[in-house]
Coordinates of N, CA and C in Angstrom, one line a residue:
M5 N -5.6 -2.1 -20.8 CA -5.4 -1.5 -19.3 C -5.2 -2.8 -18.7
G6 N -5.8 -3.1 -17.4 CA -5.5 -4.4 -16.8 C -4.9 -4.1 -15.5
H7 N -4.4 -5.1 -14.8 CA -3.6 -5.0 -13.4 C -2.3 -5.5 -13.6
S8 N -1.4 -5.1 -12.8 CA 0.0 -5.6 -12.6 C -0.2 -7.1 -12.0
R9 N 0.9 -7.7 -12.0 CA 1.0 -9.1 -11.2 C 1.9 -8.6 -10.0
A10 N 1.4 -9.0 -8.7 CA 2.1 -8.8 -7.6 C 2.7 -10.0 -6.9
Y11 N 4.0 -10.2 -6.8 CA 4.4 -11.2 -6.2 C 4.9 -10.8 -4.7
A12 N 4.5 -11.5 -3.7 CA 5.0 -11.4 -2.3 C 6.4 -11.7 -2.2
V13 N 7.3 -11.0 -1.8 CA 8.8 -11.4 -1.6 C 9.5 -11.2 -0.2
F14 N 8.6 -10.8 0.9 CA 9.1 -10.6 2.2 C 7.9 -10.4 2.9
R15 N 8.2 -11.1 4.2 CA 6.8 -11.0 5.1 C 7.5 -11.2 6.5
T16 N 7.1 -10.1 7.3 CA 7.6 -10.1 8.8 C 6.6 -9.5 9.7
T17 N 6.8 -9.7 10.9 CA 5.9 -8.9 11.9 C 6.5 -7.6 12.3
D18 N 7.6 -7.2 11.7 CA 8.3 -5.9 12.1 C 8.1 -4.9 11.0
A19 N 7.3 -3.9 11.1 CA 6.9 -3.0 10.2 C 7.9 -2.2 9.6
R20 N 9.0 -1.7 10.5 CA 10.2 -1.2 9.9 C 11.0 -2.1 9.1
E21 N 11.1 -3.1 9.6 CA 11.9 -4.0 8.5 C 11.2 -4.4 7.0
A22 N 9.9 -4.4 7.3 CA 9.1 -4.6 6.0 C 9.4 -3.2 5.1
Y23 N 9.3 -2.0 5.7 CA 9.7 -0.8 4.9 C 10.9 -0.9 4.5
A24 N 11.8 -1.0 5.3 CA 13.4 -1.3 4.9 C 13.6 -2.0 3.7
R25 N 13.0 -3.2 3.6 CA 13.2 -4.1 2.6 C 12.6 -3.5 1.2
A26 N 11.3 -2.9 1.5 CA 10.5 -2.3 0.3 C 11.5 -1.1 -0.1
W27 N 12.1 -0.4 0.6 CA 12.9 0.8 0.2 C 14.2 0.3 -0.5
R28 N 14.8 -1.0 -0.2 CA 15.8 -1.4 -0.9 C 15.4 -1.6 -2.3
L29 N 14.2 -2.2 -2.4 CA 13.7 -2.6 -3.8 C 13.4 -1.4 -4.6
V30 N 12.9 -0.2 -4.0 CA 12.7 1.0 -4.6 C 14.0 1.4 -5.2
G31 N 15.1 1.2 -4.5 CA 16.3 1.7 -5.0 C 16.9 0.9 -6.2
L32 N 16.2 -0.3 -6.5 CA 16.7 -1.0 -7.7 C 15.9 -0.5 -8.8
L33 N 14.9 0.2 -8.7 CA 14.0 0.8 -10.0 C 14.9 1.4 -10.9
A34 N 14.8 1.3 -12.1 CA 15.7 2.2 -13.1 C 15.1 3.5 -13.1
R35 N 13.8 3.6 -12.8 CA 13.2 5.1 -12.6 C 12.1 4.8 -11.6
V36 N 12.0 6.0 -10.9 CA 10.8 5.9 -9.8 C 9.8 7.2 -10.1
E37 N 8.8 7.0 -10.0 CA 7.8 8.1 -10.3 C 8.1 9.0 -9.0
A38 N 7.7 10.5 -9.2 CA 7.9 11.4 -8.2 C 6.9 11.3 -7.0
A39 N 5.8 10.7 -7.3 CA 4.8 10.6 -6.3 C 4.7 9.2 -5.8
M40 N 4.4 9.0 -4.4 CA 4.0 7.6 -4.1 C 2.6 7.7 -3.6
Y41 N 1.9 6.6 -3.5 CA 0.6 6.6 -2.9 C 0.6 5.8 -1.5
V42 N -0.1 6.3 -0.7 CA -0.1 6.0 0.8 C -1.6 5.8 1.1
E43 N -2.0 4.7 1.8 CA -3.4 4.4 2.1 C -3.5 3.8 3.4
T44 N -4.4 4.1 4.2 CA -4.4 3.5 5.6 C -5.9 3.4 6.1
V45 N -6.3 2.4 6.8 CA -7.7 2.3 7.4 C -7.4 2.8 8.9
V46 N -8.0 3.7 9.2 CA -7.8 4.4 10.4 C -9.2 3.8 11.4
R47 N -8.9 3.4 12.5 CA -10.0 2.8 13.5 C -10.2 3.7 14.7
T48 N -9.6 4.7 14.9 CA -9.7 5.6 16.1 C -9.7 7.0 15.7
V49 N -10.5 7.9 16.4 CA -10.3 9.3 16.1 C -8.9 9.7 16.0
A50 N -8.1 9.2 17.0 CA -6.7 9.9 17.1 C -6.0 9.4 15.8
E51 N -6.2 8.2 15.5 CA -5.6 7.8 14.0 C -5.9 8.5 13.0
A52 N -7.2 8.9 12.9 CA -7.9 9.8 11.8 C -7.3 11.1 11.8
R53 N -7.3 11.7 13.0 CA -6.8 13.2 13.0 C -5.2 13.1 12.6
R54 N -4.6 12.1 13.1 CA -3.1 12.1 13.0 C -2.7 11.8 11.3
M55 N -3.5 11.1 10.6 CA -3.3 10.8 9.3 C -3.8 12.1 8.3
V56 N -4.9 12.6 8.9 CA -5.4 13.6 8.1 C -4.3 14.9 8.1
A57 N -3.8 15.1 9.2 CA -2.8 16.1 9.5 C -1.5 16.0 8.7
L58 N -1.2 14.6 8.6 CA 0.0 14.2 8.0 C -0.2 14.4 6.3
L59 N -1.4 13.9 5.8 CA -1.7 14.0 4.5 C -2.5 15.1 4.0
P60 N -2.3 16.4 4.2 CA -3.4 17.4 3.8 C -3.7 17.1 2.2
G61 N -5.2 17.2 2.2 CA -5.6 17.1 0.8 C -5.9 15.6 0.6
A62 N -5.8 14.7 1.5 CA -6.0 13.3 1.3 C -7.5 13.1 1.2
T63 N -7.9 11.9 0.5 CA -9.3 11.5 0.4 C -9.6 10.7 1.5
V64 N -10.8 10.9 2.0 CA -11.2 10.2 3.2 C -12.6 9.6 2.9
D65 N -12.7 8.4 3.1 CA -14.0 7.5 2.8 C -14.2 6.4 3.7
H66 N -15.3 6.0 3.7 CA -15.8 4.9 4.5 C -15.0 3.6 4.1
A67 N -14.5 2.9 5.3 CA -13.6 1.7 5.0 C -14.5 0.7 4.2
E68 N -15.9 0.7 4.5 CA -16.9 -0.2 3.8 C -17.9 0.7 3.4
T69 N -18.7 0.5 2.2 CA -19.7 1.2 1.7 C -20.8 1.3 2.8
A70 N -21.3 2.6 3.1 CA -22.3 2.7 4.2 C -23.6 3.0 3.4
F71 N -24.7 2.4 3.9 CA -25.9 2.8 3.4 C -27.0 3.3 4.5
D72 N -27.9 4.2 4.1 CA -28.7 4.7 4.9 C -29.8 3.8 5.3
P73 N -30.1 3.4 6.5 CA -30.9 2.3 6.7 C -32.4 2.5 6.4
D74 N -32.8 3.9 6.3 CA -34.2 4.1 5.9 C -34.4 4.2 4.6
T75 N -33.5 4.6 3.8 CA -33.7 4.8 2.3 C -32.8 3.7 1.5
G76 N -31.9 3.2 2.1 CA -31.0 2.4 1.3 C -30.0 3.0 0.4
A77 N -30.1 4.3 0.6 CA -29.1 5.1 -0.5 C -27.7 5.1 0.2
C78 N -26.5 5.1 -0.7 CA -25.4 5.2 -0.2 C -25.0 6.4 0.4
V79 N -24.5 6.2 1.6 CA -24.2 7.3 2.4 C -23.0 8.2 1.9
P80 N -23.0 9.5 1.9 CA -21.9 10.3 1.3 C -20.6 10.0 2.2
C81 N -19.5 10.5 1.6 CA -18.1 10.7 2.5 C -18.3 11.3 3.9
P82 N -17.5 11.0 4.8 CA -17.7 11.6 6.1 C -17.5 13.1 6.0
P83 N -17.8 13.8 7.0 CA -17.8 15.3 7.2 C -16.2 15.8 7.1
D84 N -16.1 17.0 6.9 CA -14.8 17.6 6.7 C -14.1 17.3 8.2
M85 N -12.9 16.5 7.7 CA -12.2 16.0 9.0 C -11.5 17.2 9.8
A86 N -11.2 18.3 9.2 CA -10.8 19.5 10.0 C -11.5 20.2 10.8
T87 N -12.9 20.3 10.4 CA -13.9 20.7 11.4 C -14.8 19.7 12.1
A88 N -14.8 18.4 11.8 CA -15.7 17.6 12.4 C -15.2 17.4 13.9
T89 N -16.2 17.2 14.9 CA -16.0 16.9 16.1 C -15.6 15.3 16.3
D90 N -14.9 14.9 17.3 CA -14.5 13.8 17.5 C -15.7 12.8 17.7
A91 N -16.9 13.3 18.1 CA -18.0 12.4 18.1 C -18.4 12.1 16.6
A92 N -18.3 13.1 15.6 CA -18.9 12.9 14.4 C -17.7 12.0 13.5
I93 N -16.5 12.1 13.9 CA -15.6 11.1 13.3 C -15.8 9.8 13.9
Q94 N -15.9 9.6 15.2 CA -16.3 8.2 15.8 C -17.4 7.5 15.1
A95 N -18.5 8.3 14.7 CA -19.6 7.7 14.1 C -19.4 7.2 12.8
E96 N -18.4 7.6 12.2 CA -17.9 7.1 10.8 C -17.0 6.0 10.6
L97 N -16.3 5.8 11.7 CA -15.1 5.0 11.7 C -15.7 3.3 11.5
P98 N -14.8 2.7 10.8 CA -13.4 3.0 10.3 C -13.5 3.8 8.9
L99 N -12.5 4.5 8.7 CA -12.4 5.2 7.6 C -11.0 4.8 6.7
V100 N -10.9 5.2 5.4 CA -9.8 4.8 4.6 C -9.1 6.4 4.3
V101 N -7.9 6.6 4.7 CA -7.4 7.9 4.3 C -6.2 7.5 3.3
A102 N -6.3 8.4 2.2 CA -5.2 8.1 1.0 C -4.8 9.1 0.5
A103 N -3.6 9.1 -0.2 CA -3.0 10.4 -0.9 C -1.9 9.9 -1.7
D104 N -1.6 10.8 -2.8 CA -0.3 10.9 -3.6 C 0.5 11.8 -2.9
V105 N 1.8 11.5 -2.4 CA 2.6 12.3 -1.8 C 4.1 12.2 -2.5
P106 N 4.9 13.1 -2.5 CA 6.2 13.0 -3.0 C 7.1 11.9 -2.3
V107 N 7.6 11.2 -3.1 CA 8.5 10.1 -2.5 C 9.4 10.4 -1.4
G108 N 9.4 10.1 -0.2 CA 10.1 10.1 0.8 C 9.7 11.4 1.6
S109 N 8.6 11.9 1.4 CA 8.2 13.0 2.2 C 7.4 12.7 3.3
V110 N 6.8 11.5 3.7 CA 6.0 11.3 4.7 C 6.4 9.9 5.3
D111 N 7.5 9.2 4.7 CA 7.7 7.8 5.3 C 7.7 7.6 6.7
E112 N 8.6 8.2 7.4 CA 8.7 8.1 8.8 C 7.6 8.3 9.5
E113 N 6.8 9.7 9.2 CA 5.6 9.9 10.2 C 4.6 8.9 9.8
F114 N 4.5 8.5 8.5 CA 3.4 7.5 8.3 C 3.7 6.2 9.1
L115 N 5.0 5.7 9.0 CA 5.3 4.6 9.7 C 5.0 4.7 11.3
R116 N 5.2 5.7 11.8 CA 5.0 6.1 13.3 C 3.4 6.2 13.5
G117 N 2.7 6.6 12.5 CA 1.2 6.8 12.7 C 0.4 5.7 12.5
L118 N 1.0 4.6 12.0 CA 0.2 3.3 11.6 C -0.5 2.9 12.9
G119 N -1.7 2.4 12.6 CA -2.6 2.1 13.8 C -2.6 0.5 13.5
D120 N -3.9 0.0 13.8 CA -4.0 -1.3 13.7 C -4.6 -2.0 12.5
G121 N -5.1 -1.0 11.6 CA -5.7 -1.4 10.5 C -4.7 -1.5 9.4
P122 N -5.0 -2.2 8.2 CA -4.2 -2.4 7.1 C -3.9 -1.0 6.4
A123 N -2.6 -1.1 5.8 CA -2.2 0.1 5.2 C -1.3 -0.2 4.1
S124 N -1.0 0.7 3.3 CA 0.2 0.6 2.3 C 0.9 1.6 1.8
M125 N 2.1 1.4 1.2 CA 2.8 2.5 0.6 C 3.2 1.9 -0.7
D126 N 3.0 2.6 -1.7 CA 3.2 2.2 -3.1 C 4.0 3.1 -4.0
W127 N 5.1 2.5 -4.5 CA 6.2 3.2 -5.4 C 6.0 2.6 -6.8
R128 N 5.6 3.3 -7.8 CA 5.7 2.9 -9.3 C 6.9 3.4 -9.8
G129 N 7.4 2.6 -10.9 CA 8.5 3.0 -11.6 C 8.7 2.1 -12.7
L130 N 10.2 1.8 -12.8 CA 10.1 1.0 -14.1 C 11.6 -0.1 -13.7
W131 N 11.4 -1.3 -13.6 CA 12.5 -2.4 -13.5 C 13.6 -2.1 -14.6
P132 N 14.9 -2.1 -14.4 CA 15.8 -2.2 -15.4 C 15.6 -3.4 -16.1
E133 N 16.2 -3.3 -17.5 CA 16.2 -4.6 -18.2 C 17.0 -5.6 -17.8
D134 N 16.4 -6.8 -18.0 CA 17.1 -8.0 -17.3 C 16.9 -9.2 -18.4
P135 N 18.0 -9.6 -18.9 CA 18.1 -10.7 -20.0 C 17.3 -11.9 -19.6
E136 N 17.5 -12.3 -18.1 CA 16.9 -13.4 -17.8 C 15.5 -13.4 -17.4
A137 N 14.8 -12.2 -17.5 CA 13.5 -12.0 -17.1 C 12.5 -12.5 -18.3
E138 N 11.3 -12.9 -18.1 CA 10.4 -13.4 -19.1 C 9.7 -12.3 -19.8
G139 N 9.9 -10.9 -19.3 CA 9.3 -9.9 -20.1 C 10.0 -8.8 -20.1
S140 N 9.5 -7.7 -20.8 CA 10.2 -6.4 -20.6 C 9.7 -5.6 -19.5
P141 N 10.4 -4.8 -19.0 CA 9.9 -3.6 -17.9 C 8.8 -3.0 -18.4
S142 N 8.0 -2.6 -17.5 CA 6.6 -1.8 -18.0 C 6.4 -0.7 -17.0
A143 N 6.5 0.6 -17.6 CA 6.2 1.8 -16.8 C 4.7 1.7 -16.3
Q144 N 3.9 0.8 -16.6 CA 2.4 1.0 -16.2 C 2.1 0.1 -15.0
Y145 N 3.1 -1.0 -15.1 CA 2.9 -1.9 -14.1 C 4.0 -2.2 -13.0
D146 N 5.3 -1.8 -13.3 CA 6.3 -2.1 -12.3 C 6.2 -1.2 -11.2
G147 N 6.7 -1.8 -10.0 CA 6.9 -0.9 -8.9 C 7.1 -1.8 -7.6
V148 N 6.9 -1.3 -6.5 CA 7.0 -1.9 -5.2 C 6.1 -1.5 -4.2
Q149 N 5.5 -2.4 -3.4 CA 4.6 -2.0 -2.4 C 4.7 -2.9 -1.1
V150 N 4.6 -2.0 0.0 CA 4.6 -2.7 1.2 C 3.2 -2.5 1.8
V151 N 2.6 -3.6 2.4 CA 1.4 -3.6 2.9 C 1.6 -4.0 4.3
F152 N 0.9 -3.3 5.4 CA 0.9 -3.3 6.8 C -0.2 -4.1 7.2
H153 N 0.0 -4.9 8.1 CA -1.3 -5.8 8.7 C -2.0 -6.3 7.7
A154 N -1.3 -7.0 6.6 CA -2.1 -7.7 5.6 C -1.1 -8.5 4.8
D155 N -1.6 -9.5 3.9 CA -0.6 -10.4 3.2 C -1.2 -10.3 1.8
E156 N -2.2 -9.5 1.4 CA -2.6 -9.4 0.0 C -2.1 -8.0 -0.6
A157 N -1.9 -8.1 -1.9 CA -1.5 -6.9 -2.4 C -2.9 -5.9 -2.4
Q158 N -4.0 -6.4 -2.7 CA -5.2 -5.8 -2.5 C -6.0 -6.1 -1.2
W159 N -5.2 -5.6 -0.2 CA -5.6 -6.1 1.2 C -7.2 -5.9 1.4
T160 N -7.6 -7.0 2.0 CA -9.0 -7.0 2.7 C -9.1 -7.6 4.1
E161 N -8.2 -8.3 4.2 CA -8.3 -8.9 5.6 C -7.1 -8.4 6.5
R162 N -7.2 -8.2 7.7 CA -6.2 -7.6 8.6 C -5.4 -9.0 9.1
T163 N -3.9 -8.8 9.1 CA -3.2 -9.9 9.6 C -2.1 -9.3 10.5
A164 N -1.4 -10.1 11.3 CA -0.4 -9.6 12.3 C 1.0 -9.3 11.6
H165 N 1.0 -9.6 10.2 CA 2.4 -9.4 9.7 C 2.3 -8.4 8.6
H166 N 3.2 -8.1 8.0 CA 3.5 -6.9 7.2 C 4.2 -7.5 5.7
T167 N 3.9 -7.3 4.4 CA 4.2 -8.1 3.4 C 4.8 -7.1 2.4
V168 N 5.8 -7.3 1.7 CA 6.5 -6.6 0.6 C 6.2 -7.4 -0.7
F169 N 5.8 -6.5 -1.8 CA 5.5 -6.9 -3.1 C 6.1 -6.3 -4.0
V170 N 6.6 -7.2 -5.1 CA 7.0 -6.5 -6.4 C 6.1 -6.7 -7.5
H171 N 5.9 -5.6 -8.2 CA 4.8 -5.6 -9.1 C 5.5 -5.6 -10.5
V172 N 5.0 -6.4 -11.3 CA 5.5 -6.5 -12.7 C 4.4 -6.4 -13.8
R173 N 4.6 -6.4 -15.0 CA 3.7 -6.4 -16.1 C 2.8 -7.6 -16.3
K174 N 1.8 -7.7 -16.7 CA 1.2 -8.9 -17.0 C 1.4 -9.5 -18.0
P175 N 1.4 -11.0 -18.3 CA 0.8 -11.7 -17.6 C 1.8 -12.2 -16.3
G176 N 2.8 -11.3 -16.0 CA 3.5 -11.7 -14.9 C 5.0 -12.1 -15.3
D177 N 5.8 -12.0 -14.4 CA 7.3 -12.3 -14.7 C 8.0 -12.8 -13.6
A178 N 7.6 -14.3 -13.2 CA 8.0 -14.7 -12.0 C 9.6 -14.8 -11.9
A179 N 10.4 -14.9 -13.0 CA 11.7 -14.8 -12.8 C 12.3 -13.6 -12.4
R180 N 11.7 -12.6 -12.8 CA 12.0 -11.2 -12.4 C 11.8 -11.2 -10.8
A181 N 10.7 -11.4 -10.4 CA 10.1 -11.2 -9.1 C 11.1 -12.1 -8.2
A182 N 11.6 -13.3 -8.6 CA 12.6 -14.2 -7.8 C 13.9 -13.5 -7.7
G183 N 14.4 -13.0 -8.8 CA 15.5 -12.4 -8.8 C 15.5 -11.1 -7.7
L184 N 14.7 -10.3 -7.9 CA 14.4 -9.1 -7.1 C 14.3 -9.5 -5.5
A185 N 13.7 -10.6 -5.4 CA 13.5 -11.1 -3.9 C 14.8 -11.4 -3.3
A186 N 15.6 -12.2 -4.2 CA 16.8 -12.8 -3.6 C 17.7 -11.5 -3.3
L187 N 17.7 -10.4 -3.9 CA 18.5 -9.3 -3.7 C 18.3 -8.5 -2.3
I188 N 17.1 -8.9 -1.7 CA 16.7 -8.4 -0.4 C 16.7 -9.4 0.6
G189 N 17.1 -10.6 0.2 CA 17.2 -11.8 1.4 C 15.8 -12.4 1.4
G190 N 15.1 -12.1 0.5 CA 13.6 -12.9 0.3 C 13.4 -13.9 -0.7
E191 N 12.2 -14.3 -0.8 CA 11.8 -15.2 -1.8 C 10.3 -15.1 -2.2
V192 N 10.0 -15.6 -3.2 CA 8.5 -15.4 -3.8 C 7.8 -16.2 -2.8
L193 N 6.7 -15.6 -2.2 CA 6.0 -16.4 -1.2 C 4.5 -16.5 -1.8
G194 N 4.3 -17.8 -2.2 CA 2.8 -18.0 -2.5 C 2.5 -17.6 -3.9
D195 N 1.4 -17.6 -4.3 CA 0.8 -17.5 -5.7 C 0.9 -16.0 -6.2
V196 N 1.3 -15.7 -7.4 CA 1.0 -14.3 -7.9 C -0.5 -13.9 -7.6
Q197 N -0.5 -12.6 -7.4 CA -1.7 -11.8 -6.9 C -2.0 -10.7 -8.2
I198 N -3.2 -10.3 -8.1 CA -3.6 -9.2 -8.9 C -3.0 -7.9 -8.2
G199 N -2.4 -7.2 -8.8 CA -1.9 -6.0 -8.3 C -2.7 -4.7 -8.5
W200 N -2.0 -3.6 -8.8 CA -2.7 -2.4 -9.1 C -3.0 -2.1 -10.4

């Protein structure tokens, strides 16, 4: 098992430009899985309601593990978002809303609905064979990710910019990442990161 290796290949403060570059990379995959994964941290009731409506069946959880102050026990997931009052949702914020959705089905609405918190769109697939690459493509590890308001593939800190990543098999394939970055007018930025 293990994780992919993620190479940042483009960074901007324009969310739509980051998405456009990521989508160009998705078009370069030899095969793309039918579902993509979207995830966002929501910080307001309006954001929470908007994303839950956009992503029916999404998982909703605390952005940080919550503990009962009296017992120390882990607090369960927040109430049913469809029936919860604004006050009940407000008490649980920030929340993470995540879902697997068909590729291309929510992209525009997801971009419009982005709030101030970190978010990501992940497309898994298979890179084409490349004789100059260090390794073979891998359906388990290959893909494209755009993170909004973050500069790490496994985002933890909020930033003002948005970052596009290519994911490759472990132990990594820097040559493939550099070649893909060049195709979208980018370059490998920083060190390789742990991916999905």
